[in-house]
Coordinates of C-alpha atoms and ligand atoms in Angstrom, one line a residue:
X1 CA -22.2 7.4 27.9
X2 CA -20.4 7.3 24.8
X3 CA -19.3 4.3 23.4
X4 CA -15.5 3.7 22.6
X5 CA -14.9 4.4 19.3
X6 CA -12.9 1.4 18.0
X7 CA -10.7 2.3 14.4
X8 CA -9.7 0.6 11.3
X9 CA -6.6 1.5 12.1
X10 CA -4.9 4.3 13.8
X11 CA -1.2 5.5 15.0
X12 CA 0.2 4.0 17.8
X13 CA 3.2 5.3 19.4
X14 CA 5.4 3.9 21.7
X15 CA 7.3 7.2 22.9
X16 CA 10.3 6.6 21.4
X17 CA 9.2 8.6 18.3
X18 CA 9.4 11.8 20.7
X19 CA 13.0 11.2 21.8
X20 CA 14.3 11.0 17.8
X21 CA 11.8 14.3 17.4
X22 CA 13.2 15.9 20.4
X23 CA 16.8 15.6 19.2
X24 CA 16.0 17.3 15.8
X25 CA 14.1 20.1 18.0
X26 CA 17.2 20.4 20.0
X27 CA 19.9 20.2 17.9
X28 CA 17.3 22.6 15.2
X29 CA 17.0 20.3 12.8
X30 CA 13.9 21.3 11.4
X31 CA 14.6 20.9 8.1
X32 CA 13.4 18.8 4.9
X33 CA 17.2 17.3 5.4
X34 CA 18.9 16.5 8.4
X35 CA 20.5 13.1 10.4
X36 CA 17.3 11.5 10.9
X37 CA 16.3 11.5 7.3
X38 CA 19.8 9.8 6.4
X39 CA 19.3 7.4 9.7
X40 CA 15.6 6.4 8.5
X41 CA 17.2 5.6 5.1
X42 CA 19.7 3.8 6.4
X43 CA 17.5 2.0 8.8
X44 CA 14.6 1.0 5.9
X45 CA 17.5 0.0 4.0
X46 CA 18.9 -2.6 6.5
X47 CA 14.9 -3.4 7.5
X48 CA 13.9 -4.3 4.3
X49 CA 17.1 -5.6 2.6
X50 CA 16.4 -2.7 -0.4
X51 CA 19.5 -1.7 -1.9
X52 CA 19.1 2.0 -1.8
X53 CA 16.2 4.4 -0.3
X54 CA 15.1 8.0 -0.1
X55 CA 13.0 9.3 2.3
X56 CA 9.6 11.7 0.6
X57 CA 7.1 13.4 1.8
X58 CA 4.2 10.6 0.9
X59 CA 4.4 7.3 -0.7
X60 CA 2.4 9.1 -3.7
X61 CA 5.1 11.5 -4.4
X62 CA 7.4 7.9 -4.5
X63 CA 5.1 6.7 -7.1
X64 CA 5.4 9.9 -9.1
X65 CA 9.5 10.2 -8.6
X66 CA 9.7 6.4 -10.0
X67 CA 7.7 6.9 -13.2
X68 CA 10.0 9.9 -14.0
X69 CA 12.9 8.2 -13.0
X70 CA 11.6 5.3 -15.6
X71 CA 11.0 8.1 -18.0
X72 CA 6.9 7.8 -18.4
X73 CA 6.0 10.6 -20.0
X74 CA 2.6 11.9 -22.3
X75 CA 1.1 8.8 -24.4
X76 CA 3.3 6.1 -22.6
X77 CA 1.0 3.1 -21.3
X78 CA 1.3 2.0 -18.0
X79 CA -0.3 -1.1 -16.7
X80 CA -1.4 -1.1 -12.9
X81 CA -3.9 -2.8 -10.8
X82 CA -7.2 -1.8 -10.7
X83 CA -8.2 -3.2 -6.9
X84 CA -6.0 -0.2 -5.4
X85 CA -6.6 3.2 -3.8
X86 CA -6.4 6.2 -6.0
X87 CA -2.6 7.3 -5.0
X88 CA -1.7 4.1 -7.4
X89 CA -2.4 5.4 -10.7
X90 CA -2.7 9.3 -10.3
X91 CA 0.8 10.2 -10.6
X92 CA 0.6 8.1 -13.9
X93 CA -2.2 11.1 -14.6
X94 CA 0.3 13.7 -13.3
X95 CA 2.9 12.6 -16.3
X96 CA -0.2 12.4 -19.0
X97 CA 0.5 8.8 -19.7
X98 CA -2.3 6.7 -19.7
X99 CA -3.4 4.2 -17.1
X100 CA -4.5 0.4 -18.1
X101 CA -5.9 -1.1 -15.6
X102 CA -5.1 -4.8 -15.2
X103 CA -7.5 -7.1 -12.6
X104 CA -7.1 -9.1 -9.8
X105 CA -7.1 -13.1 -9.5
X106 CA -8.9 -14.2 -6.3
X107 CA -5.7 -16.0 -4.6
X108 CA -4.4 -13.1 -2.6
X109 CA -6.9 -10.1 -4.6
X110 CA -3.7 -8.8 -6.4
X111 CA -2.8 -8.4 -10.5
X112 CA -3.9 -11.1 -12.0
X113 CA -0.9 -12.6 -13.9
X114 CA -3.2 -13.9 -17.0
X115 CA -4.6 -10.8 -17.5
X116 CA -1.4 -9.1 -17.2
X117 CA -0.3 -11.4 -20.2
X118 CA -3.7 -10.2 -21.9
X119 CA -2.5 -6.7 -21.7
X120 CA 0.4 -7.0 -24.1
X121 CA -1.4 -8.7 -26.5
X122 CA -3.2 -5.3 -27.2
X123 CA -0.5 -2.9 -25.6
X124 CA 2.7 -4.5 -26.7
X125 CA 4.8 -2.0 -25.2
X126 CA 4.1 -0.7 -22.2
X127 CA 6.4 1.9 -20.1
X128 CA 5.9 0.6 -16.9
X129 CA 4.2 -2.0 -14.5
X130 CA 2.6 -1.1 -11.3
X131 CA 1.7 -3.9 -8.8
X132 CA -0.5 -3.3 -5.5
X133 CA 0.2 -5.3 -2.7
X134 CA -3.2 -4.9 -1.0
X135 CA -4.1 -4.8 2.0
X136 CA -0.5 -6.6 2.9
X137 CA -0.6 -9.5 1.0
X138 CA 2.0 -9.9 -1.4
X139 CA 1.2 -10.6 -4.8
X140 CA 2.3 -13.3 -6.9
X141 CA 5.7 -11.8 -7.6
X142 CA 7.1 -14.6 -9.6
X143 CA 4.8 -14.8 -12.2
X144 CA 4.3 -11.2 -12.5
X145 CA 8.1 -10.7 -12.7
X146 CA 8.5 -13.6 -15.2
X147 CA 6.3 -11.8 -17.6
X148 CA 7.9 -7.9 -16.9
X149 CA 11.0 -9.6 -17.5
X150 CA 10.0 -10.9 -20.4
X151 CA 8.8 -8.0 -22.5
X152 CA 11.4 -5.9 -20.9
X153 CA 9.1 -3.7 -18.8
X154 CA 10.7 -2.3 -16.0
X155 CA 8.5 -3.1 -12.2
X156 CA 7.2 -0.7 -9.6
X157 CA 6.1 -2.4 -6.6
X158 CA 3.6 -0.2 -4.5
X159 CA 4.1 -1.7 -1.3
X160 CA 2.4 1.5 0.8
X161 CA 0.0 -1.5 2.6
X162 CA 2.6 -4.2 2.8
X163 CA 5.7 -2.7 4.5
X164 CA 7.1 -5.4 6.7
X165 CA 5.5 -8.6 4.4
X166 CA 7.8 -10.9 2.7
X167 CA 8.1 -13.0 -0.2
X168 CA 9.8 -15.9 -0.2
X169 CA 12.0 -14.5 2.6
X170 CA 12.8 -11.1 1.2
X171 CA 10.3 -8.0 1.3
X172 CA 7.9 -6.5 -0.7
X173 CA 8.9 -3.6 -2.2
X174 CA 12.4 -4.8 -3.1
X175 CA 11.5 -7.0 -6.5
X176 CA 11.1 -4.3 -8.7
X177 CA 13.0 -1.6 -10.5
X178 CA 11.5 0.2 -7.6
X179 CA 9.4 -0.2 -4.4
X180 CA 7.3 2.6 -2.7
X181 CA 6.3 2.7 1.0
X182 CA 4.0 4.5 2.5
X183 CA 3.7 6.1 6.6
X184 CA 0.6 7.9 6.4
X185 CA -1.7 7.7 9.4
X186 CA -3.3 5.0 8.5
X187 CA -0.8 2.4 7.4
X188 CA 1.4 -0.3 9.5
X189 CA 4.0 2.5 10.7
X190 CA 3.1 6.2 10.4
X191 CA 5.2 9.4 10.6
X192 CA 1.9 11.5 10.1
X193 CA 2.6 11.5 6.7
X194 CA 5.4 10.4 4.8
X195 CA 6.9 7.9 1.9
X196 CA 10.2 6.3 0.9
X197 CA 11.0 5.1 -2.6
X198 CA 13.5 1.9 -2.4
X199 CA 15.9 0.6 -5.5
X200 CA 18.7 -1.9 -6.2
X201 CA 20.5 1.2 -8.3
X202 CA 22.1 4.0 -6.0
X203 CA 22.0 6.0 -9.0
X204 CA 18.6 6.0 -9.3
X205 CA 17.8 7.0 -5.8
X206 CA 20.4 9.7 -6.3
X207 CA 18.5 11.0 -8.8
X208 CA 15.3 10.9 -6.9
X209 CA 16.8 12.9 -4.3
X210 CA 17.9 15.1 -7.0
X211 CA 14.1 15.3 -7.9
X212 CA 12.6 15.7 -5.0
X213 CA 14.7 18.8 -3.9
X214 CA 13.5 21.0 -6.5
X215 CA 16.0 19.5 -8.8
X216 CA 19.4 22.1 -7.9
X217 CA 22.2 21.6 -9.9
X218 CA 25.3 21.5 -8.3
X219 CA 26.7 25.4 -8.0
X220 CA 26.8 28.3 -5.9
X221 CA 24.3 29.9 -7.3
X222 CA 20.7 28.2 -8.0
X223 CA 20.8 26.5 -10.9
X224 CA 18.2 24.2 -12.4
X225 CA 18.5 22.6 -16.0
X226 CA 15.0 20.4 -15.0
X227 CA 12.1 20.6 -13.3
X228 CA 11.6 19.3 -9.7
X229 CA 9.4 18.9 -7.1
X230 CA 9.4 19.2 -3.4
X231 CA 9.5 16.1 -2.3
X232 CA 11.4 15.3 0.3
X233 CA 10.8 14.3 3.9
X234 CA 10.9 16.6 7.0
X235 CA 14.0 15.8 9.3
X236 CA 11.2 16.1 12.0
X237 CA 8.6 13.5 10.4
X238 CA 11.4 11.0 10.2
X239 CA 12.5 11.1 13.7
X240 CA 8.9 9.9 13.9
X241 CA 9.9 7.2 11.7
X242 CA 12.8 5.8 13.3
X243 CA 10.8 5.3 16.4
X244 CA 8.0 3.5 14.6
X245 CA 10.2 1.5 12.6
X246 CA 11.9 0.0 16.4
X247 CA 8.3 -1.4 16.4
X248 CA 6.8 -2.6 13.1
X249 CA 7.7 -6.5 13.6
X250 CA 5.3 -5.6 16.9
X251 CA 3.2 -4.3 14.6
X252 CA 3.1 -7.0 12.2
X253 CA 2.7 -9.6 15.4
X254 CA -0.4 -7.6 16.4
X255 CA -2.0 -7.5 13.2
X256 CA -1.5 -11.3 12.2
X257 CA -3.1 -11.9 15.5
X258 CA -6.0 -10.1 15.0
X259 CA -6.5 -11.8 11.5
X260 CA -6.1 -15.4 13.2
X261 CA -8.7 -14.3 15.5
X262 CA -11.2 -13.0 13.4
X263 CA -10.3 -16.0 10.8
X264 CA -11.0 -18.3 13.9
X265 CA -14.1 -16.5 15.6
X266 CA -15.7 -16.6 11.4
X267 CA -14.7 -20.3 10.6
X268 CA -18.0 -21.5 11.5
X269 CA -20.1 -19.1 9.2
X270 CA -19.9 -20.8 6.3
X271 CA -21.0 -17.6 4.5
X272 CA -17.8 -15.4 5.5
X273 CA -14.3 -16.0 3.8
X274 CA -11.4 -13.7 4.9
X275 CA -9.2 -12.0 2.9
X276 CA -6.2 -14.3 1.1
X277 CA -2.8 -14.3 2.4
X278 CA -0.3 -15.5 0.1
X279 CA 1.3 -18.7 1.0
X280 CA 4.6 -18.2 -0.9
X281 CA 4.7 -15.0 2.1
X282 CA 4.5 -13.8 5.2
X283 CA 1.8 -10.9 5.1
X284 CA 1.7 -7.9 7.6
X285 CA -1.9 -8.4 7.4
X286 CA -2.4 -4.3 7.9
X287 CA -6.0 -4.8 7.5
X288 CA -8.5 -7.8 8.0
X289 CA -10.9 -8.3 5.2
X290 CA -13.8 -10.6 4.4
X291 CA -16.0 -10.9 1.4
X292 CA -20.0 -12.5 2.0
X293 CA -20.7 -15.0 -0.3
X294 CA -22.9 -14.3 -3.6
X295 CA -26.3 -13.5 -2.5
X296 CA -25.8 -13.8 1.1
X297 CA -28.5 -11.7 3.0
X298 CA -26.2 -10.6 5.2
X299 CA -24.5 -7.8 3.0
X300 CA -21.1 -5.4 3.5
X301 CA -23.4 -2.7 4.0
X302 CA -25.7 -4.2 6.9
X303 CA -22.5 -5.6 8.5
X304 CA -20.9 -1.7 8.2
X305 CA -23.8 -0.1 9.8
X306 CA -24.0 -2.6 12.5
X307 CA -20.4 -1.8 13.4
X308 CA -21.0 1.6 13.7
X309 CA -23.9 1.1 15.6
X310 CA -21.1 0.0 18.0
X311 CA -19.0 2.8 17.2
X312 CA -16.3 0.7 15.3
X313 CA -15.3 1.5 11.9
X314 CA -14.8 -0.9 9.1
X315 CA -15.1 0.0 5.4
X316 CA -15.6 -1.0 2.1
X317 CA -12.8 -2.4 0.1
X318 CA -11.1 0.0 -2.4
X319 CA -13.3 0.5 -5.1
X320 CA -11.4 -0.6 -8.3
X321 CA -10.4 1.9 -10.7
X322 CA -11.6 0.6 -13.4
X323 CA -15.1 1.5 -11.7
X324 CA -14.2 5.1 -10.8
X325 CA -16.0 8.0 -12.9
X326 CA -12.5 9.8 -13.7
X327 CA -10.7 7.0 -15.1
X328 CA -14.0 6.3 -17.3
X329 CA -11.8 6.7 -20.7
X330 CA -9.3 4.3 -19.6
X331 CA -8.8 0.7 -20.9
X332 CA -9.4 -2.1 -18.2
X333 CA -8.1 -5.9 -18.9
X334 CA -9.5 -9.1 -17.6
X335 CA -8.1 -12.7 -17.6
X336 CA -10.8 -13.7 -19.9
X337 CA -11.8 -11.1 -21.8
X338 CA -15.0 -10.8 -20.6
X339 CA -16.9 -8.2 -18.9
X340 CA -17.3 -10.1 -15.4
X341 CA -14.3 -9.0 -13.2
X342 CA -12.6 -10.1 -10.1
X343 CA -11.7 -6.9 -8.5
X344 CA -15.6 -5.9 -8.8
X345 CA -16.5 -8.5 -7.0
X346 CA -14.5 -8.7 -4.3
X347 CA -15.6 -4.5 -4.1
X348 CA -19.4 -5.8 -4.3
X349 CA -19.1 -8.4 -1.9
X350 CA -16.4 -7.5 0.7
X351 CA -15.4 -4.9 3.4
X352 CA -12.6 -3.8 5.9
X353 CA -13.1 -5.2 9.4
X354 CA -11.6 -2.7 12.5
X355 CA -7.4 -3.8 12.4
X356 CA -6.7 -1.4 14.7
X357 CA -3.7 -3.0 16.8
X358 CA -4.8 -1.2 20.5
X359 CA -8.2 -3.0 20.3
X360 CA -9.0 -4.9 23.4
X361 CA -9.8 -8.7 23.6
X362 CA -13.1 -7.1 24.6
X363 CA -12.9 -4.8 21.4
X364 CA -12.2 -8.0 19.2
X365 CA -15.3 -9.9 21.3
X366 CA -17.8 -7.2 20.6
X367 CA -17.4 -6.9 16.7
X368 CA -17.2 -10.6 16.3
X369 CA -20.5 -10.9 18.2
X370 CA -21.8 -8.1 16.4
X371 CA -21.3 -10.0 13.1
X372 CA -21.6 -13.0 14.1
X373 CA -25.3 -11.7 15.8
X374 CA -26.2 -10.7 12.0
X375 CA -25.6 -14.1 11.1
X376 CA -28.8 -16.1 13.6
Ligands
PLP401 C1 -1.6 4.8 1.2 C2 -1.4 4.3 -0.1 C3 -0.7 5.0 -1.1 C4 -0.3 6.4 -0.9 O1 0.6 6.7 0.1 P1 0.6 8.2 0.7 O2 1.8 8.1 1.6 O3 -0.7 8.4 1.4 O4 0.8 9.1 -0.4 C5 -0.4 4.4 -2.3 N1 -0.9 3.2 -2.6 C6 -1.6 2.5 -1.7 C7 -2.1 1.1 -2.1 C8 -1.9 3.0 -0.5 O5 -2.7 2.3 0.4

């Protein structure tokens, strides 16, 4: 028979997702507008403490709508973390400004504040910031905010992984000029596919609606003095939303459980270490991580294929940018100046364990073993 197939993580929905989707079926409000975008607004708004939201069709098109917001535009630097998935830095592509890529420190894997100060020694002027929560675990906001403060650079937090993870007592995503979250399939809470951009200024958001509805001036007739996009989220997809959101501090329960357990089950290999949470937070913990110590026999790749011997999925962590063959051309900025970097190390010598929040006790048993197995 075929063997379970245990995920990384996958949707899981609770049924009240359907009634908010029935409703807008019913009522025939299948539009990209419509009473459950304004109510998921509303309702991230309360969740997360942001001032103002607006509810996209990804957390990409977020990113994009805050770097035109903040006026990035062709030449412009803007510094953003290299340890990060792709949807990061391409909408910095999309505006032809160009990406520096800034790298991570090892206490929670996120933009290294030193080499963040680097940066402006060589780009004094840079457009915007972009900082990564990964994997859930906030970064380390103050010092980061001390020095975008500092130089005047305005902050975009890309919170897509750490919806639901606090800082201090407040949440990610509401630091900076702006915040981006992200409910694609794979994250925390999913509408299929979706984004919401957060600020403290209701004019901005304004104008990111503005934006992301093909940019319509106000008359009778269509109008458009600027170009817009479309952006905006399905009155469908966030009835889907609203469901999921009645459950993310479930979520976020779930998930911290499964990194105690794994944190617990790898305490006595001395060779493992699991991903950093920040201690100044509370992380979602969206996925569990580890990285092998240097030279380890036991790599990411043998512990990868034994998982899916077992028909459980891990993966390796994001590649960093910096690394990727179409950002070749573009600058990358350490804490020390040297070559050696942080972010390609944690690549070389980590991976993504399954975080999946519907795996079983038995589900948890089996990959532990199976690692642990690797390990004798
Ligand atoms: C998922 C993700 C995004 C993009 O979100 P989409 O909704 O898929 O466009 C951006 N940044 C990070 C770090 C992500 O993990």
């Amino acid at each position: 028979m075929e063997k379970k197939r245990i995920y990384l993580s996958s949707p899981t929905m609770h049924g009240k997702e359907q009634e908010f989707v029935k409703e807008a079926f019913d009522t025939n409000w299948v539009a990209p507008l419509g009473p459950n975008v304004d109510a998921l607004e509303k309702e991230m708004e309360a969740f997360t403490g942001a001032g103002h939201a607006a509810a996209l069709s990804a957390g990409t098109a977020a990113i994009h709508l805050a770097l035109r917001l903040l006026g990035v535009k062709e030449g412009d630097v803007v510094f953003v973390s290299s340890l990060t998935f792709c949807a990061t830095c391409n909408p910095i592509v999309y505006e032809k400004a160009a990406p520096v890529f800034i790298d991570s420190e090892r206490d929670t894997w996120n933009m290294c504040p030193r080499a963040l100060e680097r940066a402006y020694e060589k780009y004094p002027h840079p457009k915007a910031v972009i900082l990564v929560h990964l994997y859930g675990t906030p970064a380390r906001l103050d010092e980061i905010m001390n020095i975008c403060r500092e130089h005047g650079t305005p902050l975009i937090e890309d919170a897509a992984e750490s919806l639901g993870s606090t800082y201090r007592g407040r949440h990610t995503g509401t630091f900076g000029s702006f915040g981006i979250y992200s409910f694609n399939g794979n994250k925390i809470i999913t509408t299929s596919g979706g984004g919401m951009l957060v600020s403290p200024e209701e004019e901005q958001i304004r104008r990111a609606r503005f934006l992301a509805t093909q940019a319509r001036d106000p008359a009778r007739h269509y109008q458009h003095s600027q170009i817009g996009f479309n952006y905006r989220m399905s009155n469908v997809t966030a009835g889907i939303g609203r469901g999921q959101l009645m459950f993310l501090e479930e979520h976020k329960r779930l998930k911290k459980e499964i990194y105690r357990t794994y944190s617990e089950a790898f305490e006595e290999i001395p060779e493992i270490t699991m991903n950093p949470l920040n201690p100044e937070g509370d992380a979602n913990c969206w996925l569990s991580c580890m990285t092998l110590e240097e030279g380890c026999r036991v790599t990411p790749d043998r512990i990868m294929d034994a998982l899916e011997k077992e028909n459980a999925e891990s993966r390796p962590i994001w590649k960093p940018l910096h690394l990727q063959p179409v950002f070749a051309e573009c600058d990358f900025v350490t804490a020390e100046g040297g070559p050696e970097s942080v972010s390609e190390d944690i690549f070389r010598r980590g991976l993504c364990l399954p975080s999946d929040i519907k795996n079983t006790e038995e589900d948890m048993e089996l990959i532990i073993g199976t690692v642990k197995s690797l390990f004798e």
